[in-house]
PDB file of C-alpha atoms in Angstrom:
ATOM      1  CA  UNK A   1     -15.484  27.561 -24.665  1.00  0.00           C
ATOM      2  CA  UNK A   2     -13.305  26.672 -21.648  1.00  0.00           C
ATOM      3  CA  UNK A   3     -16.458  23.827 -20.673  1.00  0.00           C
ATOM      4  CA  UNK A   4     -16.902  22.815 -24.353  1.00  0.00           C
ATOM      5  CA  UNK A   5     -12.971  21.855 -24.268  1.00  0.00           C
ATOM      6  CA  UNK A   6     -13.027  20.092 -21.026  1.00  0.00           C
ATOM      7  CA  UNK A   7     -15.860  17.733 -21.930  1.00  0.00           C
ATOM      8  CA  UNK A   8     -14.152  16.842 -25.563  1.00  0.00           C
ATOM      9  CA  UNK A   9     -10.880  16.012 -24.092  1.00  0.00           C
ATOM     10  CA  UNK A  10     -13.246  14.175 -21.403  1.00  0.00           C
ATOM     11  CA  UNK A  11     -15.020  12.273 -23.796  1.00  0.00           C
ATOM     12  CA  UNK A  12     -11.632  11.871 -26.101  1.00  0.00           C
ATOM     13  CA  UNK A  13     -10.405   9.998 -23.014  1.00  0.00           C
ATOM     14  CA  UNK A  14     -13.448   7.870 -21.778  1.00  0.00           C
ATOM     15  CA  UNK A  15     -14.324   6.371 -25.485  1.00  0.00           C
ATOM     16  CA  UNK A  16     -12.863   3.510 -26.129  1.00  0.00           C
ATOM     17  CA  UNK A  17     -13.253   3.525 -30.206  1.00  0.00           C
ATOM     18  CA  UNK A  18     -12.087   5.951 -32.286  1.00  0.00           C
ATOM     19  CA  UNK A  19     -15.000   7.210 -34.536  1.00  0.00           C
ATOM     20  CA  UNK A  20     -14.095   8.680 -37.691  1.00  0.00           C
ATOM     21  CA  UNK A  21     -17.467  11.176 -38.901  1.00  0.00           C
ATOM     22  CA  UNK A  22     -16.276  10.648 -42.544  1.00  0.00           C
ATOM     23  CA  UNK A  23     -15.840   7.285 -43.007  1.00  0.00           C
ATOM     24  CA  UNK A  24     -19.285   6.811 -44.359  1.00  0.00           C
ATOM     25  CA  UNK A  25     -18.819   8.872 -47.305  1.00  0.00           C
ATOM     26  CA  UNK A  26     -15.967   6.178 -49.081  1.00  0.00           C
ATOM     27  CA  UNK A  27     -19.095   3.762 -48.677  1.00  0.00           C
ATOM     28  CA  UNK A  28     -21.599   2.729 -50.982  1.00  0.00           C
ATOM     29  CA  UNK A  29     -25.398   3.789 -50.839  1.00  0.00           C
ATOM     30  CA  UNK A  30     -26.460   0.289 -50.946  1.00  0.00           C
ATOM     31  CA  UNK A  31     -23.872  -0.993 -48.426  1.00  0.00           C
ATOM     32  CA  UNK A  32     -26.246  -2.148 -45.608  1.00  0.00           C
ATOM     33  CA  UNK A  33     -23.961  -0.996 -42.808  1.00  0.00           C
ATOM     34  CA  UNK A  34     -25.415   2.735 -43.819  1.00  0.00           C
ATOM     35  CA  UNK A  35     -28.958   1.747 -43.198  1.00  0.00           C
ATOM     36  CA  UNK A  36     -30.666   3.201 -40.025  1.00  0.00           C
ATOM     37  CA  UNK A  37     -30.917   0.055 -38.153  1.00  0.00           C
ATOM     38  CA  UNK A  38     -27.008  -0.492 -38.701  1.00  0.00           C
ATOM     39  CA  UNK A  39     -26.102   2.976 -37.676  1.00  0.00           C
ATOM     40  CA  UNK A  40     -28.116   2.849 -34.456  1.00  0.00           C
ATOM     41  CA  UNK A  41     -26.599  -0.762 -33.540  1.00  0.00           C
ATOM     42  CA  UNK A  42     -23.349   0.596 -34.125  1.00  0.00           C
ATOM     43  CA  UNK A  43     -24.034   3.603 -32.384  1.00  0.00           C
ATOM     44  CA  UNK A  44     -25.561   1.758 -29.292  1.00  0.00           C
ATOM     45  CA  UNK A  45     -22.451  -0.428 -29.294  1.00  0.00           C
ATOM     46  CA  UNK A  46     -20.085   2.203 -28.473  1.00  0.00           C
ATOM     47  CA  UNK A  47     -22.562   3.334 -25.866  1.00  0.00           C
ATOM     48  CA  UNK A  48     -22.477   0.242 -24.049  1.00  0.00           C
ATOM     49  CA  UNK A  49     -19.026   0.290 -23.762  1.00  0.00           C
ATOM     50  CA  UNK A  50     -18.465   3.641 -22.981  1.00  0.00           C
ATOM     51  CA  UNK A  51     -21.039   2.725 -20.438  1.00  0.00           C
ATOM     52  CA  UNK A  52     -19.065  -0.028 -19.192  1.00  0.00           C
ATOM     53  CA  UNK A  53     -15.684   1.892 -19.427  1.00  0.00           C
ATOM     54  CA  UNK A  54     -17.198   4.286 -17.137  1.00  0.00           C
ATOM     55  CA  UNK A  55     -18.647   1.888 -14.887  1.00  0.00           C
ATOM     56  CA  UNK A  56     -15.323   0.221 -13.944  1.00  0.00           C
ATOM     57  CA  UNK A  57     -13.171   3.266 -13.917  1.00  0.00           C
ATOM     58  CA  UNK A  58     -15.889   5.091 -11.593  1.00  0.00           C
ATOM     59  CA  UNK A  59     -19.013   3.893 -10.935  1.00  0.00           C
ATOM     60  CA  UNK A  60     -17.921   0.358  -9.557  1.00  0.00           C
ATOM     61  CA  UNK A  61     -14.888   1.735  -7.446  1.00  0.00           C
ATOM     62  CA  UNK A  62     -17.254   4.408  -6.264  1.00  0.00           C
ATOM     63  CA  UNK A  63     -20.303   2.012  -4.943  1.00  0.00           C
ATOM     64  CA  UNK A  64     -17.244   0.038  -3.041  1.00  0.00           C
ATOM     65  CA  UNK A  65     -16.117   3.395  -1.676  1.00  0.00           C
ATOM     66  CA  UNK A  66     -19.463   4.486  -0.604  1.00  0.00           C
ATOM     67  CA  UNK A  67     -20.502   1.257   0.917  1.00  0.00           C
ATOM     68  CA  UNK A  68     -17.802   1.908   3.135  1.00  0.00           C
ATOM     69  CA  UNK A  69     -18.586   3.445   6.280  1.00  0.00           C
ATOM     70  CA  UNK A  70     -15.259   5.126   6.931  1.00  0.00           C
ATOM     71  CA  UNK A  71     -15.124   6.266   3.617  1.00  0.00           C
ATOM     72  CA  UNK A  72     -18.672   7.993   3.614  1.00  0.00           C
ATOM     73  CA  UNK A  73     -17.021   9.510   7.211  1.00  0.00           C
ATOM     74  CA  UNK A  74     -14.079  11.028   5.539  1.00  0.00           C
ATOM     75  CA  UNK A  75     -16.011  12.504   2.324  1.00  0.00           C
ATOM     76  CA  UNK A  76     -18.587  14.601   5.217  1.00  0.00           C
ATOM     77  CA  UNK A  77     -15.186  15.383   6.925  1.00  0.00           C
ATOM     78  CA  UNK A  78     -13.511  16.220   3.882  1.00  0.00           C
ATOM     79  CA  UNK A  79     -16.817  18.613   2.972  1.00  0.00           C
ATOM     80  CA  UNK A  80     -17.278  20.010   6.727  1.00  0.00           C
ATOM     81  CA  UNK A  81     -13.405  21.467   6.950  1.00  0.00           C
ATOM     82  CA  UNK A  82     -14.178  22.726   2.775  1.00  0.00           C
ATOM     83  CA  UNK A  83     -16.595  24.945   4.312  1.00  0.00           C
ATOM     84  CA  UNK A  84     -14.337  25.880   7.071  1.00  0.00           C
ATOM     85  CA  UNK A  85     -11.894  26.985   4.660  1.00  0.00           C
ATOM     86  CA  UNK A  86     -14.678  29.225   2.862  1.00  0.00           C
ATOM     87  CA  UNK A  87     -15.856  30.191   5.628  1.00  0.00           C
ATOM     88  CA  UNK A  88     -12.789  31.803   7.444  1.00  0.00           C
ATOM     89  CA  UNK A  89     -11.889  33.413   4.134  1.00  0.00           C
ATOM     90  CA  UNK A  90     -15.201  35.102   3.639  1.00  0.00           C
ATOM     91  CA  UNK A  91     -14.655  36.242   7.364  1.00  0.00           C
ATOM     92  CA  UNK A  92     -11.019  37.245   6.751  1.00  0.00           C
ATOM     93  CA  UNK A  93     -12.303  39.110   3.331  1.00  0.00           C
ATOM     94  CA  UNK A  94     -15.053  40.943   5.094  1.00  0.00           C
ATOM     95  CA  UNK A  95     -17.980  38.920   3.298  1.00  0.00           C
ATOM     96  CA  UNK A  96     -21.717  39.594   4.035  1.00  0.00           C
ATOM     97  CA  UNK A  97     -22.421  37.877   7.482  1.00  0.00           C
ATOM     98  CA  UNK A  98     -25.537  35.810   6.106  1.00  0.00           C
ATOM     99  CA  UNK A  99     -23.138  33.544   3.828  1.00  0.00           C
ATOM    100  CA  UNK A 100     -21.181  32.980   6.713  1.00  0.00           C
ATOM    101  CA  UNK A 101     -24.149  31.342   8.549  1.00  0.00           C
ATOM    102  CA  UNK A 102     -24.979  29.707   5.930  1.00  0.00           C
ATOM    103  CA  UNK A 103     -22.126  28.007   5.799  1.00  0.00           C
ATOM    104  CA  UNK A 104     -21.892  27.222   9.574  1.00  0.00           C
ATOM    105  CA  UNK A 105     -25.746  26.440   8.825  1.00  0.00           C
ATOM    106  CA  UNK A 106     -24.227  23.103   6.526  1.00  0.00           C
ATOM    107  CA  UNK A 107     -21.162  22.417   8.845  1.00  0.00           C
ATOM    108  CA  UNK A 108     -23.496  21.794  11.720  1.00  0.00           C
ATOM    109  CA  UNK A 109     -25.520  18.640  10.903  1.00  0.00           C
ATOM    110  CA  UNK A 110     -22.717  17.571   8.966  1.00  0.00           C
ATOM    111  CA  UNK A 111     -20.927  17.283  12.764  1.00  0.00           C
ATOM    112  CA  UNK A 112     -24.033  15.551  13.743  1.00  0.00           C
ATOM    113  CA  UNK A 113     -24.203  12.966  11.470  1.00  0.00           C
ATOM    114  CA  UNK A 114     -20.687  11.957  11.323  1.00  0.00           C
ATOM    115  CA  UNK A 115     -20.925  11.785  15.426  1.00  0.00           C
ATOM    116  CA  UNK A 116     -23.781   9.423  14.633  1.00  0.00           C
ATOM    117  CA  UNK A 117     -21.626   7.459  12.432  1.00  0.00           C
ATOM    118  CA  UNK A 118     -19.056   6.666  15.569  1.00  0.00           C
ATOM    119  CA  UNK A 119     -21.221   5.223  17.595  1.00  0.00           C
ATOM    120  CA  UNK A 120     -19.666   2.462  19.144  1.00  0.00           C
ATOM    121  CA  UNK A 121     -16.396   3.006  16.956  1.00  0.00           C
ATOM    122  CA  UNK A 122     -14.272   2.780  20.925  1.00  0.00           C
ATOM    123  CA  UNK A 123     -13.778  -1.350  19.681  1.00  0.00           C
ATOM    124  CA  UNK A 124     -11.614  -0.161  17.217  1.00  0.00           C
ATOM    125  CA  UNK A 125      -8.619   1.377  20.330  1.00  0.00           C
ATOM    126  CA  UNK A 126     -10.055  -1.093  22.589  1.00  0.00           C
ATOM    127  CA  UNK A 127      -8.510  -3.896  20.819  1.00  0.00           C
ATOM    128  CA  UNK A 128      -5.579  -2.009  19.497  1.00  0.00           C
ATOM    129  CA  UNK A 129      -4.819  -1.142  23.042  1.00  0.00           C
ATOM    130  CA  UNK A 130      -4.873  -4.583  24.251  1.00  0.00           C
ATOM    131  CA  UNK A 131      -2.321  -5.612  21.530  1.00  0.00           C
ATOM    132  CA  UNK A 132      -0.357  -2.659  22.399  1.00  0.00           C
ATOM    133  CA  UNK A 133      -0.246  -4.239  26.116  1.00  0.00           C
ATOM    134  CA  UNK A 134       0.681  -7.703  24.748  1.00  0.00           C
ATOM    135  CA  UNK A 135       3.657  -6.635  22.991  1.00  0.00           C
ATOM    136  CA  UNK A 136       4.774  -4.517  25.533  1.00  0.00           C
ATOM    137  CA  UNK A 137       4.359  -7.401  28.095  1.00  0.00           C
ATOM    138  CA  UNK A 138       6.542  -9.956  25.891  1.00  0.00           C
ATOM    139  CA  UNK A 139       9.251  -7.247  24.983  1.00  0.00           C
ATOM    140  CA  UNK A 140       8.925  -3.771  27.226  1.00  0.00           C
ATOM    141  CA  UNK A 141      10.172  -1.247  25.532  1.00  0.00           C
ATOM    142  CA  UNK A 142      10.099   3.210  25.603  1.00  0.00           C
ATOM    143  CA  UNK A 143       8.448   3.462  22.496  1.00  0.00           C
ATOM    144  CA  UNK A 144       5.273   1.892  23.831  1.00  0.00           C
ATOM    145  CA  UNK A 145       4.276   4.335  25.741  1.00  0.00           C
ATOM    146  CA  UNK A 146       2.842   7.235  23.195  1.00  0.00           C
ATOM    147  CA  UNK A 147       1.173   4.582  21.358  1.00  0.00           C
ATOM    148  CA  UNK A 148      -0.546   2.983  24.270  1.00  0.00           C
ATOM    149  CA  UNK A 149      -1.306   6.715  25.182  1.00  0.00           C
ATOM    150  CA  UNK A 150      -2.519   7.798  22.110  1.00  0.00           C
ATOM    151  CA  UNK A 151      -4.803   4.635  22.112  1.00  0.00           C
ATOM    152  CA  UNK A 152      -6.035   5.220  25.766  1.00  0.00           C
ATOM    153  CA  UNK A 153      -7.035   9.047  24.991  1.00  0.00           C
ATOM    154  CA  UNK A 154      -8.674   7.619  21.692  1.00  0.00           C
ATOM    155  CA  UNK A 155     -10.835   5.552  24.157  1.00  0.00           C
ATOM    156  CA  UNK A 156     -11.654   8.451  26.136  1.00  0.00           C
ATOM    157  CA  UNK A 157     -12.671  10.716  23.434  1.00  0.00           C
ATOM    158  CA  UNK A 158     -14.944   8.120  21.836  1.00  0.00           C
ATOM    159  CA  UNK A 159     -16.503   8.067  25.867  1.00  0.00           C
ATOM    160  CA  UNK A 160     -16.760  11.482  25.443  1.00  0.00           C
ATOM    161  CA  UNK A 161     -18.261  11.657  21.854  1.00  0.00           C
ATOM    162  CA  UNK A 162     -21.071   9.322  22.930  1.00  0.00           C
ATOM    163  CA  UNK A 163     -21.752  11.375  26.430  1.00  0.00           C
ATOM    164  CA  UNK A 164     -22.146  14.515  24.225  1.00  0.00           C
ATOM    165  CA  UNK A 165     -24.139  12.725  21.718  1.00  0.00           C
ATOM    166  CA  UNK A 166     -26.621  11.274  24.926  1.00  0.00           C
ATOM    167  CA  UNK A 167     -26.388  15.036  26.118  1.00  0.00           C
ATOM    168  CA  UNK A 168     -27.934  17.062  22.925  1.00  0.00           C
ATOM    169  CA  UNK A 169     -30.497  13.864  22.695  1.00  0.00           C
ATOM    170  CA  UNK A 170     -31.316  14.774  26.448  1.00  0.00           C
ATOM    171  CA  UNK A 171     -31.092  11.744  27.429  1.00  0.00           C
ATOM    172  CA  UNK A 172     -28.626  12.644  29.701  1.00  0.00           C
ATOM    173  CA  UNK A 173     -27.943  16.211  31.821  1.00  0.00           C
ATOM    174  CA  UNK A 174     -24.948  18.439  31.825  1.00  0.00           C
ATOM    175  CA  UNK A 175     -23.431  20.559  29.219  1.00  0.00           C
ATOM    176  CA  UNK A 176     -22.866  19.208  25.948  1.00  0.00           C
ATOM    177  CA  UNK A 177     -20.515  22.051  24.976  1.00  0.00           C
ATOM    178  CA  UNK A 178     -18.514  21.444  27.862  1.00  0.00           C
ATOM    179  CA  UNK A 179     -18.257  17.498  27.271  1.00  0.00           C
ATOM    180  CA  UNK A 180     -17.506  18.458  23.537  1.00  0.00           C
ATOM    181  CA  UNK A 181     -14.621  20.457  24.537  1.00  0.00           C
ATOM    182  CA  UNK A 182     -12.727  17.969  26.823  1.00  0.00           C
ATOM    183  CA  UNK A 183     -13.415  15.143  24.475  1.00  0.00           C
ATOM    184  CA  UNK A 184     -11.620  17.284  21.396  1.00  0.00           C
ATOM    185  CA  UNK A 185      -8.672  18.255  24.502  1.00  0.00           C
ATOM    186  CA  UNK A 186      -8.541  14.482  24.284  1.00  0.00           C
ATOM    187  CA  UNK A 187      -8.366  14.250  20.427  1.00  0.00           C
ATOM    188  CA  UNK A 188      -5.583  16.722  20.178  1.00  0.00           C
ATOM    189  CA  UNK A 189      -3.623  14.328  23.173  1.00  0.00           C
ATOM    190  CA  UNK A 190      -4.335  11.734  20.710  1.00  0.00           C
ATOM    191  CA  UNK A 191      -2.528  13.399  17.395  1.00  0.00           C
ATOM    192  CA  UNK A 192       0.157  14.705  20.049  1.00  0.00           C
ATOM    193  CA  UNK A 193       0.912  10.874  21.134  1.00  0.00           C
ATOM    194  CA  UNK A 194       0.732  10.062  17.457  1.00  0.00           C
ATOM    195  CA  UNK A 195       3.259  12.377  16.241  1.00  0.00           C
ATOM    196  CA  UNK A 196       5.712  11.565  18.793  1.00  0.00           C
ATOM    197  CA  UNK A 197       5.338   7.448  18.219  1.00  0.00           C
ATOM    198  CA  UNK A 198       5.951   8.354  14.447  1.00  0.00           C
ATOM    199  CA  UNK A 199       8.636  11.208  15.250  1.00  0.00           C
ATOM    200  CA  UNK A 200      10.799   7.869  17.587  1.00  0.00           C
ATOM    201  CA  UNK A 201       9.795   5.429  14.812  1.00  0.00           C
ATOM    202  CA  UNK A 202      11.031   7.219  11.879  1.00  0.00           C
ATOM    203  CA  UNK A 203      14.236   8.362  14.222  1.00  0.00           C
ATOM    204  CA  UNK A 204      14.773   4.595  15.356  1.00  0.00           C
ATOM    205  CA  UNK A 205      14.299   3.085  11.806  1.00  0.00           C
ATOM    206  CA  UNK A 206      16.460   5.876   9.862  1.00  0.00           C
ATOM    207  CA  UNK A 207      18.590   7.273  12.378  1.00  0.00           C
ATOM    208  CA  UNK A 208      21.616   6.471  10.091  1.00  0.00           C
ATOM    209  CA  UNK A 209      19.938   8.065   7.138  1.00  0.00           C
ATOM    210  CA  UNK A 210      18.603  11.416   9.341  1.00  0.00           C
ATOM    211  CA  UNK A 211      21.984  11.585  10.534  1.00  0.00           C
ATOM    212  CA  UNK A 212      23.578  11.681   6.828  1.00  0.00           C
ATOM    213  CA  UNK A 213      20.887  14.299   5.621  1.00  0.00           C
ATOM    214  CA  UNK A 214      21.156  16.405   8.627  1.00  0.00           C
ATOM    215  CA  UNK A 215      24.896  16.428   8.505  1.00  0.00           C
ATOM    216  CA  UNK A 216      25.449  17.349   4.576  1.00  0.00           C
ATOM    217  CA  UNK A 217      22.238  20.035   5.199  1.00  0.00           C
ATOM    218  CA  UNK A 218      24.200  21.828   7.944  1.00  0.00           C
ATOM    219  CA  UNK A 219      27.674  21.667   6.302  1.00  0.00           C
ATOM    220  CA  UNK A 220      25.389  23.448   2.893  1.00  0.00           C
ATOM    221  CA  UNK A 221      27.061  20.053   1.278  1.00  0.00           C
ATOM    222  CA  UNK A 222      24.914  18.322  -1.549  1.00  0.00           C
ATOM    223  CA  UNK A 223      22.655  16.106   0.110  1.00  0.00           C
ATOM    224  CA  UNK A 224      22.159  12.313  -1.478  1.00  0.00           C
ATOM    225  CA  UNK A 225      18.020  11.597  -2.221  1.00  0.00           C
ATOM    226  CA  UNK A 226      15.623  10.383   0.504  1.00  0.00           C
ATOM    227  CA  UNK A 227      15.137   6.589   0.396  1.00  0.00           C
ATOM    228  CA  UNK A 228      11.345   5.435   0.438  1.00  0.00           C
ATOM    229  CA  UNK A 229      10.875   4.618   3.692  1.00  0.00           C
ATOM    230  CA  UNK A 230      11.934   7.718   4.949  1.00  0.00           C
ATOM    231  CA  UNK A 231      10.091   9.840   2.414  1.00  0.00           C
ATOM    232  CA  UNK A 232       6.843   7.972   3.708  1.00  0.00           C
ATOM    233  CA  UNK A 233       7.557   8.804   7.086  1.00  0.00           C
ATOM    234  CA  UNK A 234       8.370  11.951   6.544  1.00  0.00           C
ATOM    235  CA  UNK A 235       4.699  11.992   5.300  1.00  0.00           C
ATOM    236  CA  UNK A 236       3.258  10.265   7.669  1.00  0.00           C
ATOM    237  CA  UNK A 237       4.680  12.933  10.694  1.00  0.00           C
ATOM    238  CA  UNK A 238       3.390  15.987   8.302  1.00  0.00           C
ATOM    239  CA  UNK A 239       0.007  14.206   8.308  1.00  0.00           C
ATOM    240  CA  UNK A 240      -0.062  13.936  11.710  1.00  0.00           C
ATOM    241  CA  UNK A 241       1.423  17.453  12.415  1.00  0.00           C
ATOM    242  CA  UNK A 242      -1.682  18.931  10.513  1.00  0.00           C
ATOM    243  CA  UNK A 243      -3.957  16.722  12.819  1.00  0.00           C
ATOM    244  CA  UNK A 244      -2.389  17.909  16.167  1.00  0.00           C
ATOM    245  CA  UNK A 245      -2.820  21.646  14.242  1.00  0.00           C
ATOM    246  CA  UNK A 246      -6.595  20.976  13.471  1.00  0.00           C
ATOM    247  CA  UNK A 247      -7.477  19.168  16.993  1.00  0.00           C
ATOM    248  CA  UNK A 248      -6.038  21.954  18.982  1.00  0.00           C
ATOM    249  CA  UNK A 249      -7.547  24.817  16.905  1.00  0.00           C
ATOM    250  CA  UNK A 250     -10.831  22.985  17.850  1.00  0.00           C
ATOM    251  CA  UNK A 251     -10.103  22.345  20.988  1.00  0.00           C
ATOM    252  CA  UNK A 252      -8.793  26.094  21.841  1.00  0.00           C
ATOM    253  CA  UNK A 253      -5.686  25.221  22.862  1.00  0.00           C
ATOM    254  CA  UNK A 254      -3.986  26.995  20.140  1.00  0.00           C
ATOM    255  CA  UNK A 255      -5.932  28.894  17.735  1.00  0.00           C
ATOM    256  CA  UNK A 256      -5.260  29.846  14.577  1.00  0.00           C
ATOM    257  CA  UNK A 257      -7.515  30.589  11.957  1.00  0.00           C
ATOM    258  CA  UNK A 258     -10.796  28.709  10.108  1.00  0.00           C
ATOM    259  CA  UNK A 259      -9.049  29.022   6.621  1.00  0.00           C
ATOM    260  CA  UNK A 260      -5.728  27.770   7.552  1.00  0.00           C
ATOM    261  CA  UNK A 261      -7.001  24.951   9.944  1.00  0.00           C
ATOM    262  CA  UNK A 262      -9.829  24.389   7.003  1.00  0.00           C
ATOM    263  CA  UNK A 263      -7.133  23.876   4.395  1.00  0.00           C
ATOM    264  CA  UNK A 264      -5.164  21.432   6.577  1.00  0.00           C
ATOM    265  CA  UNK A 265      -8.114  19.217   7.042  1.00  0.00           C
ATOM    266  CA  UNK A 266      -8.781  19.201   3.493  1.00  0.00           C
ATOM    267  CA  UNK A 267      -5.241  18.001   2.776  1.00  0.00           C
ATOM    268  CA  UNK A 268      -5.544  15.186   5.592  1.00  0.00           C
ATOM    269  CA  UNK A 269      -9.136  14.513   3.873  1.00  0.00           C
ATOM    270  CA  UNK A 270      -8.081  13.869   0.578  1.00  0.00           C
ATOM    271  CA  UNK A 271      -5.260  11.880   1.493  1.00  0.00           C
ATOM    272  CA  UNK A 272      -7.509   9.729   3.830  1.00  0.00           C
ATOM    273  CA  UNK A 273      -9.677   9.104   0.578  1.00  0.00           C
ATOM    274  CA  UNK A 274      -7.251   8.552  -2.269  1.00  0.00           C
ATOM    275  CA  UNK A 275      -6.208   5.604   0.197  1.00  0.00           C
ATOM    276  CA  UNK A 276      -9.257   4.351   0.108  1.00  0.00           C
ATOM    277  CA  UNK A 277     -10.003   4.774  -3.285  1.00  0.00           C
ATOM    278  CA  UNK A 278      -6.923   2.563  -4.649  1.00  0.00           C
ATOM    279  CA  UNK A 279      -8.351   0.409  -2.432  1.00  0.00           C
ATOM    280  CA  UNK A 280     -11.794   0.329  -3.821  1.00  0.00           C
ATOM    281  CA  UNK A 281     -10.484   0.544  -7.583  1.00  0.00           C
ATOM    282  CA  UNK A 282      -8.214  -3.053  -6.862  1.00  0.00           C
ATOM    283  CA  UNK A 283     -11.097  -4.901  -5.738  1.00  0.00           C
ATOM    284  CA  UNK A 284     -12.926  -3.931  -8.893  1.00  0.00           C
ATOM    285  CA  UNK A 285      -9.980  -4.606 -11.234  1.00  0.00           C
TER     286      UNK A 285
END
């Protein structure tokens, strides 16, 4: 009942006529929009542009998505920390031992193939650190340094990535577990240095506005509404607080648990993709 619902009010919303099922019946017999061939044109009409309705809402924006290698990185992350989540609840609930391994069974070439898919992704802090550099040389300044730290440690982990990569490939010796583990210490450095360049960026660029909210908040006064910009940073630093959370619970520095850790990556995830998705559904339109 509940699935015979959801696909009429899905269908309600994707056709784009309005079909009235009695509308024949004011009609005469020898009214030649009732004969069969009429019917089916009409019929295949509103196919087509259901068709096409569906194609620009979905299928279009989709393909753009897809072709996208970022984006095809972010859905596998977004499905590797789902199973996470799953996973550390069917531990925490006592589950049956074989669905656990099966899940870690799925989340293991899923690592593999998205550490496939950054080879050679190091160009990306490379050049961000050399405009970091420039700026800094022009106008030195405090808050420079966690961003050109966060990019440097980006670098490093990338390093990393690909020795670990080389390492299960056996093209080259050593441990890859080992290698694995200081390149996600390096990952976590990364968020670390992220969420302190936000944390002095949103302080800088709203420090009157923190002020008044942190002022009316401790005085239990009625506090005015967030402006825009600081509501976005506010986001942003959450965002970036749930990284540092999920990079050192994979890096052991501070554990916590699969579910929690899970359900903070798929929060990060989905915001990573409904970016790109408005960005995929404006080229179509």
């Amino acid at each position: 009942m509940a699935a015979w619902f959801g696909a009429s009010l899905l269908l309600d919303y994707l056709t784009p006529v309005d079909f009235d099922g009695a509308a024949h019946v004011s009609l005469k017999e020898s009214d030649p929009r009732l004969r069969l061939e009429a019917l089916l044109t009409w019929e295949l009409k509103n196919l087509l542009e259901l068709l096409d309705l569906i194609s620009r809402r979905l299928l279009l924006p989709l393909q753009g998505l897809l072709a996208q290698s970022d984006a095809r990185d972010k859905l596998a992350r977004l499905t590797q920390y789902t199973l996470l989540m799953v996973n550390g609840l069917v531990v925490a609930l006592g589950g049956p031992s074989s669905a656990a391994a099966r899940l870690r069974a799925v989340m293991k070439p899923l690592a593999d193939a998205r550490q496939t898919g950054r080879w050679l992704k190091g160009v990306t802090p490379l050049l961000a650190l050399r405009g970091e550099l420039t700026a800094c040389a022009s106008a030195p300044r405090f808050g420079a340094a966690p961003a050109i730290a966060s990019k440097l440690a980006l670098l490093g982990y990338f390093v990393f990535d690909h020795v670990v990569w080389l390492q299960k490939a056996r093209v080259l010796g050593g441990e890859a577990t080992l290698t694995s583990r200081r390149s996600l210490h390096l990952l976590a450095v990364v968020h670390a240095c992220s969420l302190l360049q936000v944390g002095l960026r949103t302080a800088r660029q709203n420090q009157a506005e923190v002020r008044t909210q942190l002022s009316r908040l401790l005085h239990r006064e009625e506090r005015p509404s967030s402006s825009q910009q600081l509501r976005m940073a506010t986001r942003e630093l959450l965002r970036e607080l749930m990284l540092l959370v999920q990079a050192a619970h994979n890096a052991h520095l501070f554990r916590t648990h699969d579910s929690l850790v899970g359900f903070l990556g798929m929060c990060t995830g989905l915001d990573d993709l409904s970016k790109l998705w408005l960005q995929a559904r404006q080229k179509v339109v």
